[in-house]
């Protein structure tokens, strides 16, 4: 279909290719006004917009309106093939045009794509497609696939669904807190049927109480399907019948894991709970075994030879798979040449192969302390695809020119063969270039000039990053060291140095060029999108910042630079980390999209993931698209259609969330396991959350969070101010605010409940920061509890530029004191009575859980 005039809403449809030939034996063109040309169905008239379409295209197909009319008239999900049949579209050209139009309608929110490939109009019932996020209290939310605000689901709506189900829902109203309320119309896809829990036997009936508190219904085990499990044992159960309005889910026990929850069991539980594929199908194993372990002469043909270029890899000390290598050299007149070489996974993982199907199913590698569940078999991820030192490897290269202002002015992509000249670690590089350590500089003497060129380039790019207003969150990563039994031997927070940052900037530069290249070539691919903050989160943030005399513009005017400015303003203030964490929580969640929407946090107009194809499937798709474009291929003949890419964006985003939840579950429980060894010890921390039932405190050195329950405060009645995040004693006047520095004693740590409880010893001598009062009068009743800070949320773009692994710093010594008397004895504080009666302490709700087998391997988590 040759386009005459392109409306702004139809960019995707512009990819239909050149005008087909009309000479020779070509089929004569039918009139766009011919009713038979657009037969929709019995009782439905021809396309009312046929004339408009004929003016736009040489060979038009039925308009979007006609497609919507068909779907509304049929009243059911229709596949692409059934739509084509109803619209009398038969030849390949027409079918390809229809496929692209359907993909564009999905992208623009006009259609919803079901799990079996069926399409439905999105606006008929104001339907929203998304994933159910359940709360332990029984209610839930729907996270829309296309982004935007979550939809509230009442406990009644949650009776027929479980956490993780994908559903269609309609908006039925607004609740008293101003949130959209939803009603579930259809369950599109059930969550993984497997879960982990404890056996409970009541009156001869066997139940499994899910370990994940968000799965709020117990599973009733069908008689004869209990594998002889005893009450209290930890098991893997499979849901065989989903819940209905009249009963909970039914299921069967598939494995008995043990009697007692212990750290060595945590990874296995996480794998089972989140249904992480961890065993390779036979077909995948056979294909992996057939891959040549070394680069052959035939594979070198047609590639640029970079074997003599001193490319190096810089990763964490515990990394085993190396996606990327870098090289920089100064240019005459200023600036640098930057070469980013990425493992050529697309050469080895062919479209439609068993390796490809399994990689798509996993979509990402999942990293646990001491374990990894990889996306690709180790013969590829740690072998032929990994840019190991001193061996030949195939790669795809982004070769860039960076000007003296740190901006990329030219770039090109090409296939190459390389040999890494050194495998370097962040710590050793930093010791050489940052600390000027003589031993490190001597050890790295052969590549030291190259490292210093990279550092010089980084300084230019860092200044350019600052000028464009990118948000630079400095978030320490908590690392664990395990002993031979899988028990936590040590833990601590790590921080990034310039070695981490220079690699990050190089990767960001290559990712941007990949996005720009694909957008120019119009090849379907996945882009990495990070939208501006959601309105409700941003309004809460503004209210919070006013307490610290900080201001931000209205939500419709906010830019990344506004966030960066706040971070700079609080750089030297004692509440810096607290404010940074709240700014982080206000961000939207990054996701994959079939079209370029830019990256708000990085202040970039175009962004894709190109640099980690060993561990991320979207990067592999980007490599395939670039390889196809380099051969001169046309968008219309590409392997993937726009609608297929839209579906893959949803799939990969969901798999990424699944991996993050599994990793977070294990990390939280390892923190509990570590703190259980320090019951009675005292630590310094900062108040990061204030609620009506107590204070959440984050320890300064380990970044472990726990609850100081209100009963552990001094003997007084405490009033909760939800707007100013404050607890105030009625008689003593003692105040506890966000950002206060305190000293706590560890009371208890429960691996089972994922809860850590503290007792307040005293505010630190230097005291916490007390925000000045503002003159603004707040509506406390309207504010309600919505200003209470959540314990934790996934970082936006966490897998874009998270800090790679570092060696653990030594933890400070801790003092041990006798454990205090049990709560409930005399001398403990109480919550002040409210208008509705005495305040009831709320439970310290926990996060997800886990199970199965993980392959033990080295870790290369979270880089870029």
GROMACS .gro file of C-alpha atoms in nm, residues 188-493:
model
  306
  188UNK     CA    1  -0.750  -1.387   2.989
  189UNK     CA    2  -0.474  -1.593   3.142
  190UNK     CA    3  -0.435  -1.759   3.479
  191UNK     CA    4  -0.121  -1.710   3.683
  192UNK     CA    5   0.124  -1.992   3.720
  193UNK     CA    6  -0.070  -2.279   3.879
  194UNK     CA    7   0.218  -2.366   4.112
  195UNK     CA    8   0.271  -2.212   4.453
  196UNK     CA    9   0.450  -2.287   4.777
  197UNK     CA   10   0.287  -2.310   5.115
  198UNK     CA   11   0.240  -2.493   5.442
  199UNK     CA   12   0.005  -2.786   5.488
  200UNK     CA   13  -0.288  -2.726   5.723
  201UNK     CA   14  -0.521  -3.016   5.808
  202UNK     CA   15  -0.859  -2.917   5.954
  203UNK     CA   16  -1.140  -3.167   6.023
  204UNK     CA   17  -0.982  -3.413   5.784
  205UNK     CA   18  -0.956  -3.159   5.501
  206UNK     CA   19  -0.607  -3.081   5.368
  207UNK     CA   20  -0.535  -2.721   5.279
  208UNK     CA   21  -0.222  -2.541   5.163
  209UNK     CA   22  -0.179  -2.192   5.307
  210UNK     CA   23   0.020  -2.001   5.039
  211UNK     CA   24   0.356  -1.864   5.142
  212UNK     CA   25   0.284  -1.559   4.923
  213UNK     CA   26   0.044  -1.350   5.132
  214UNK     CA   27  -0.091  -1.191   4.817
  215UNK     CA   28  -0.243  -1.528   4.721
  216UNK     CA   29  -0.515  -1.463   4.976
  217UNK     CA   30  -0.710  -1.789   4.939
  218UNK     CA   31  -0.600  -2.126   5.074
  219UNK     CA   32  -0.587  -2.412   4.826
  220UNK     CA   33  -0.809  -2.709   4.910
  221UNK     CA   34  -0.630  -3.031   4.819
  222UNK     CA   35  -0.838  -3.285   4.628
  223UNK     CA   36  -0.866  -3.617   4.821
  224UNK     CA   37  -0.589  -3.855   4.721
  225UNK     CA   38  -0.366  -3.577   4.588
  226UNK     CA   39  -0.178  -3.489   4.909
  227UNK     CA   40   0.133  -3.713   4.859
  228UNK     CA   41   0.105  -3.807   5.226
  229UNK     CA   42   0.211  -3.459   5.336
  230UNK     CA   43   0.184  -3.388   5.708
  231UNK     CA   44   0.050  -3.077   5.875
  232UNK     CA   45   0.314  -2.804   5.891
  233UNK     CA   46   0.528  -2.930   5.605
  234UNK     CA   47   0.639  -2.694   5.326
  235UNK     CA   48   0.510  -2.816   4.990
  236UNK     CA   49   0.470  -2.724   4.625
  237UNK     CA   50   0.102  -2.725   4.528
  238UNK     CA   51  -0.058  -2.696   4.186
  239UNK     CA   52  -0.395  -2.528   4.136
  240UNK     CA   53  -0.609  -2.757   3.923
  241UNK     CA   54  -0.934  -2.558   3.945
  242UNK     CA   55  -0.935  -2.178   3.984
  243UNK     CA   56  -1.151  -2.004   4.245
  244UNK     CA   57  -1.518  -1.932   4.185
  245UNK     CA   58  -1.756  -1.690   4.361
  246UNK     CA   59  -1.863  -1.977   4.589
  247UNK     CA   60  -1.538  -2.158   4.675
  248UNK     CA   61  -1.165  -2.119   4.679
  249UNK     CA   62  -0.915  -2.285   4.443
  250UNK     CA   63  -0.870  -2.664   4.431
  251UNK     CA   64  -0.538  -2.832   4.381
  252UNK     CA   65  -0.289  -3.112   4.434
  253UNK     CA   66   0.043  -3.138   4.616
  254UNK     CA   67   0.331  -3.198   4.373
  255UNK     CA   68   0.637  -3.198   4.600
  256UNK     CA   69   0.728  -3.192   4.970
  257UNK     CA   70   1.019  -2.956   5.033
  258UNK     CA   71   1.079  -2.995   5.404
  259UNK     CA   72   0.971  -2.946   5.760
  260UNK     CA   73   1.143  -2.618   5.839
  261UNK     CA   74   1.202  -2.298   5.648
  262UNK     CA   75   1.576  -2.239   5.625
  263UNK     CA   76   1.800  -2.016   5.409
  264UNK     CA   77   1.926  -2.304   5.194
  265UNK     CA   78   1.565  -2.360   5.079
  266UNK     CA   79   1.489  -2.000   4.980
  267UNK     CA   80   1.606  -2.008   4.617
  268UNK     CA   81   1.425  -2.334   4.552
  269UNK     CA   82   1.108  -2.184   4.698
  270UNK     CA   83   1.143  -1.870   4.487
  271UNK     CA   84   1.180  -2.067   4.165
  272UNK     CA   85   0.872  -2.275   4.236
  273UNK     CA   86   0.659  -1.984   4.365
  274UNK     CA   87   0.727  -1.768   4.059
  275UNK     CA   88   0.725  -2.059   3.814
  276UNK     CA   89   1.073  -1.980   3.682
  277UNK     CA   90   1.177  -2.228   3.411
  278UNK     CA   91   1.497  -2.386   3.544
  279UNK     CA   92   1.537  -2.710   3.352
  280UNK     CA   93   1.636  -2.726   2.986
  281UNK     CA   94   1.412  -2.922   2.746
  282UNK     CA   95   1.592  -3.199   2.557
  283UNK     CA   96   1.562  -3.012   2.226
  284UNK     CA   97   1.739  -2.709   2.378
  285UNK     CA   98   2.017  -2.925   2.520
  286UNK     CA   99   2.070  -3.091   2.180
  287UNK     CA  100   2.085  -2.759   1.996
  288UNK     CA  101   2.326  -2.609   2.249
  289UNK     CA  102   2.556  -2.912   2.218
  290UNK     CA  103   2.573  -2.865   1.839
  291UNK     CA  104   2.706  -2.507   1.863
  292UNK     CA  105   3.074  -2.486   1.769
  293UNK     CA  106   3.276  -2.397   2.082
  294UNK     CA  107   3.517  -2.178   1.880
  295UNK     CA  108   3.484  -1.922   1.602
  296UNK     CA  109   3.539  -2.085   1.262
  297UNK     CA  110   3.705  -1.939   0.953
  298UNK     CA  111   3.370  -1.947   0.774
  299UNK     CA  112   3.210  -1.739   1.052
  300UNK     CA  113   3.483  -1.473   1.023
  301UNK     CA  114   3.403  -1.409   0.657
  302UNK     CA  115   3.231  -1.079   0.588
  303UNK     CA  116   3.308  -0.939   0.934
  304UNK     CA  117   3.528  -0.648   1.035
  305UNK     CA  118   3.846  -0.777   1.202
  306UNK     CA  119   3.887  -0.607   1.544
  307UNK     CA  120   4.112  -0.872   1.697
  308UNK     CA  121   4.405  -0.630   1.731
  309UNK     CA  122   4.192  -0.352   1.885
  310UNK     CA  123   4.251  -0.352   2.266
  311UNK     CA  124   3.890  -0.403   2.368
  312UNK     CA  125   3.843  -0.486   2.737
  313UNK     CA  126   3.556  -0.605   2.956
  314UNK     CA  127   3.488  -0.440   3.294
  315UNK     CA  128   3.247  -0.627   3.523
  316UNK     CA  129   3.193  -0.738   3.880
  317UNK     CA  130   3.438  -0.975   4.043
  318UNK     CA  131   3.179  -1.256   4.046
  319UNK     CA  132   3.067  -1.217   3.683
  320UNK     CA  133   3.087  -1.521   3.455
  321UNK     CA  134   2.912  -1.404   3.137
  322UNK     CA  135   3.045  -1.100   2.956
  323UNK     CA  136   2.808  -0.924   2.713
  324UNK     CA  137   3.010  -0.613   2.637
  325UNK     CA  138   3.361  -0.487   2.567
  326UNK     CA  139   3.471  -0.127   2.522
  327UNK     CA  140   3.749   0.077   2.363
  328UNK     CA  141   3.813   0.453   2.342
  329UNK     CA  142   4.076   0.666   2.172
  330UNK     CA  143   4.117   1.045   2.160
  331UNK     CA  144   4.045   1.229   1.834
  332UNK     CA  145   4.234   1.518   1.685
  333UNK     CA  146   4.056   1.837   1.772
  334UNK     CA  147   3.896   1.690   2.082
  335UNK     CA  148   3.646   1.422   2.161
  336UNK     CA  149   3.682   1.046   2.132
  337UNK     CA  150   3.609   0.744   1.921
  338UNK     CA  151   3.407   0.497   2.129
  339UNK     CA  152   3.369   0.133   2.026
  340UNK     CA  153   3.112  -0.080   2.209
  341UNK     CA  154   3.127  -0.448   2.109
  342UNK     CA  155   2.838  -0.669   2.215
  343UNK     CA  156   2.823  -1.048   2.207
  344UNK     CA  157   2.660  -1.162   1.880
  345UNK     CA  158   2.396  -1.387   2.034
  346UNK     CA  159   2.168  -1.350   1.731
  347UNK     CA  160   2.424  -1.543   1.524
  348UNK     CA  161   2.382  -1.850   1.746
  349UNK     CA  162   2.015  -1.827   1.852
  350UNK     CA  163   1.811  -1.855   1.533
  351UNK     CA  164   1.449  -1.742   1.499
  352UNK     CA  165   1.209  -2.025   1.575
  353UNK     CA  166   1.473  -2.264   1.708
  354UNK     CA  167   1.432  -2.455   2.034
  355UNK     CA  168   1.692  -2.224   2.190
  356UNK     CA  169   1.494  -1.921   2.074
  357UNK     CA  170   1.161  -2.049   2.206
  358UNK     CA  171   1.307  -2.126   2.549
  359UNK     CA  172   1.489  -1.791   2.562
  360UNK     CA  173   1.162  -1.613   2.479
  361UNK     CA  174   0.975  -1.807   2.748
  362UNK     CA  175   1.234  -1.702   3.008
  363UNK     CA  176   1.296  -1.357   2.854
  364UNK     CA  177   1.557  -1.272   3.119
  365UNK     CA  178   1.812  -1.427   3.349
  366UNK     CA  179   1.718  -1.425   3.717
  367UNK     CA  180   1.991  -1.363   3.972
  368UNK     CA  181   1.993  -1.484   4.331
  369UNK     CA  182   2.276  -1.470   4.586
  370UNK     CA  183   2.515  -1.741   4.465
  371UNK     CA  184   2.276  -1.871   4.194
  372UNK     CA  185   2.150  -1.773   3.853
  373UNK     CA  186   1.864  -1.905   3.644
  374UNK     CA  187   2.002  -1.812   3.299
  375UNK     CA  188   1.812  -1.723   2.984
  376UNK     CA  189   2.053  -1.930   2.773
  377UNK     CA  190   2.235  -2.257   2.846
  378UNK     CA  191   2.579  -2.212   3.000
  379UNK     CA  192   2.755  -2.347   2.688
  380UNK     CA  193   2.638  -2.023   2.523
  381UNK     CA  194   2.602  -1.774   2.811
  382UNK     CA  195   2.938  -1.857   2.972
  383UNK     CA  196   3.097  -2.005   2.661
  384UNK     CA  197   3.088  -1.914   2.293
  385UNK     CA  198   2.869  -1.603   2.338
  386UNK     CA  199   3.063  -1.464   2.633
  387UNK     CA  200   3.343  -1.218   2.549
  388UNK     CA  201   3.601  -1.409   2.752
  389UNK     CA  202   3.960  -1.279   2.752
  390UNK     CA  203   4.221  -1.385   2.494
  391UNK     CA  204   3.979  -1.582   2.274
  392UNK     CA  205   3.807  -1.496   1.945
  393UNK     CA  206   3.442  -1.405   1.964
  394UNK     CA  207   3.176  -1.282   1.721
  395UNK     CA  208   3.025  -0.947   1.808
  396UNK     CA  209   2.799  -0.670   1.689
  397UNK     CA  210   2.962  -0.328   1.715
  398UNK     CA  211   2.834   0.023   1.770
  399UNK     CA  212   3.119   0.251   1.657
  400UNK     CA  213   3.064   0.613   1.770
  401UNK     CA  214   3.223   0.957   1.744
  402UNK     CA  215   3.182   1.164   2.063
  403UNK     CA  216   3.248   1.539   2.039
  404UNK     CA  217   3.422   1.750   2.308
  405UNK     CA  218   3.081   1.827   2.461
  406UNK     CA  219   3.017   1.456   2.524
  407UNK     CA  220   2.751   1.413   2.254
  408UNK     CA  221   2.751   1.133   1.996
  409UNK     CA  222   2.767   1.298   1.655
  410UNK     CA  223   2.808   0.990   1.431
  411UNK     CA  224   2.764   0.618   1.470
  412UNK     CA  225   2.754   0.299   1.266
  413UNK     CA  226   2.674  -0.064   1.333
  414UNK     CA  227   2.859  -0.360   1.186
  415UNK     CA  228   2.935  -0.727   1.248
  416UNK     CA  229   3.287  -0.804   1.366
  417UNK     CA  230   3.521  -1.060   1.516
  418UNK     CA  231   3.718  -0.955   1.826
  419UNK     CA  232   3.950  -1.076   2.100
  420UNK     CA  233   3.912  -0.925   2.448
  421UNK     CA  234   4.253  -0.807   2.567
  422UNK     CA  235   4.169  -0.816   2.939
  423UNK     CA  236   3.896  -0.914   3.184
  424UNK     CA  237   3.889  -0.627   3.435
  425UNK     CA  238   3.687  -0.569   3.751
  426UNK     CA  239   3.524  -0.248   3.870
  427UNK     CA  240   3.716  -0.244   4.196
  428UNK     CA  241   4.058  -0.292   4.034
  429UNK     CA  242   3.992  -0.031   3.765
  430UNK     CA  243   3.879   0.219   4.029
  431UNK     CA  244   4.188   0.151   4.239
  432UNK     CA  245   4.403   0.228   3.934
  433UNK     CA  246   4.232   0.540   3.798
  434UNK     CA  247   4.054   0.677   4.105
  435UNK     CA  248   4.273   0.587   4.400
  436UNK     CA  249   4.602   0.589   4.203
  437UNK     CA  250   4.700   0.261   4.369
  438UNK     CA  251   5.055   0.168   4.260
  439UNK     CA  252   4.992  -0.209   4.267
  440UNK     CA  253   4.674  -0.178   4.062
  441UNK     CA  254   4.839   0.049   3.806
  442UNK     CA  255   5.129  -0.192   3.771
  443UNK     CA  256   4.896  -0.490   3.732
  444UNK     CA  257   4.694  -0.314   3.462
  445UNK     CA  258   4.994  -0.152   3.288
  446UNK     CA  259   4.923  -0.316   2.949
  447UNK     CA  260   4.575  -0.164   2.925
  448UNK     CA  261   4.615   0.137   3.154
  449UNK     CA  262   4.628   0.395   2.869
  450UNK     CA  263   4.307   0.250   2.730
  451UNK     CA  264   4.136   0.268   3.072
  452UNK     CA  265   4.244   0.630   3.116
  453UNK     CA  266   4.101   0.717   2.773
  454UNK     CA  267   3.771   0.561   2.882
  455UNK     CA  268   3.779   0.762   3.204
  456UNK     CA  269   3.842   1.084   3.011
  457UNK     CA  270   3.553   1.003   2.778
  458UNK     CA  271   3.331   0.930   3.079
  459UNK     CA  272   3.396   1.276   3.224
  460UNK     CA  273   3.276   1.439   2.900
  461UNK     CA  274   2.964   1.221   2.884
  462UNK     CA  275   2.887   1.274   3.253
  463UNK     CA  276   2.887   1.651   3.200
  464UNK     CA  277   2.661   1.610   2.898
  465UNK     CA  278   2.428   1.390   3.105
  466UNK     CA  279   2.410   1.663   3.367
  467UNK     CA  280   2.334   1.930   3.107
  468UNK     CA  281   2.045   1.739   2.957
  469UNK     CA  282   1.896   1.694   3.307
  470UNK     CA  283   1.907   1.317   3.355
  471UNK     CA  284   1.813   1.192   3.701
  472UNK     CA  285   2.108   1.031   3.877
  473UNK     CA  286   1.988   0.812   4.164
  474UNK     CA  287   2.268   0.678   4.381
  475UNK     CA  288   2.113   0.364   4.528
  476UNK     CA  289   2.346   0.124   4.709
  477UNK     CA  290   2.294  -0.243   4.630
  478UNK     CA  291   2.279  -0.494   4.913
  479UNK     CA  292   2.507  -0.792   4.853
  480UNK     CA  293   2.518  -1.126   5.033
  481UNK     CA  294   2.802  -1.371   5.082
  482UNK     CA  295   2.696  -1.731   5.144
  483UNK     CA  296   2.881  -2.017   5.303
  484UNK     CA  297   2.902  -2.375   5.174
  485UNK     CA  298   2.561  -2.458   5.326
  486UNK     CA  299   2.386  -2.166   5.157
  487UNK     CA  300   2.362  -1.970   5.482
  488UNK     CA  301   2.428  -1.594   5.492
  489UNK     CA  302   2.787  -1.544   5.601
  490UNK     CA  303   2.804  -1.166   5.548
  491UNK     CA  304   2.603  -0.887   5.394
  492UNK     CA  305   2.647  -0.518   5.328
  493UNK     CA  306   2.561  -0.230   5.097
   0.00000   0.00000   0.00000
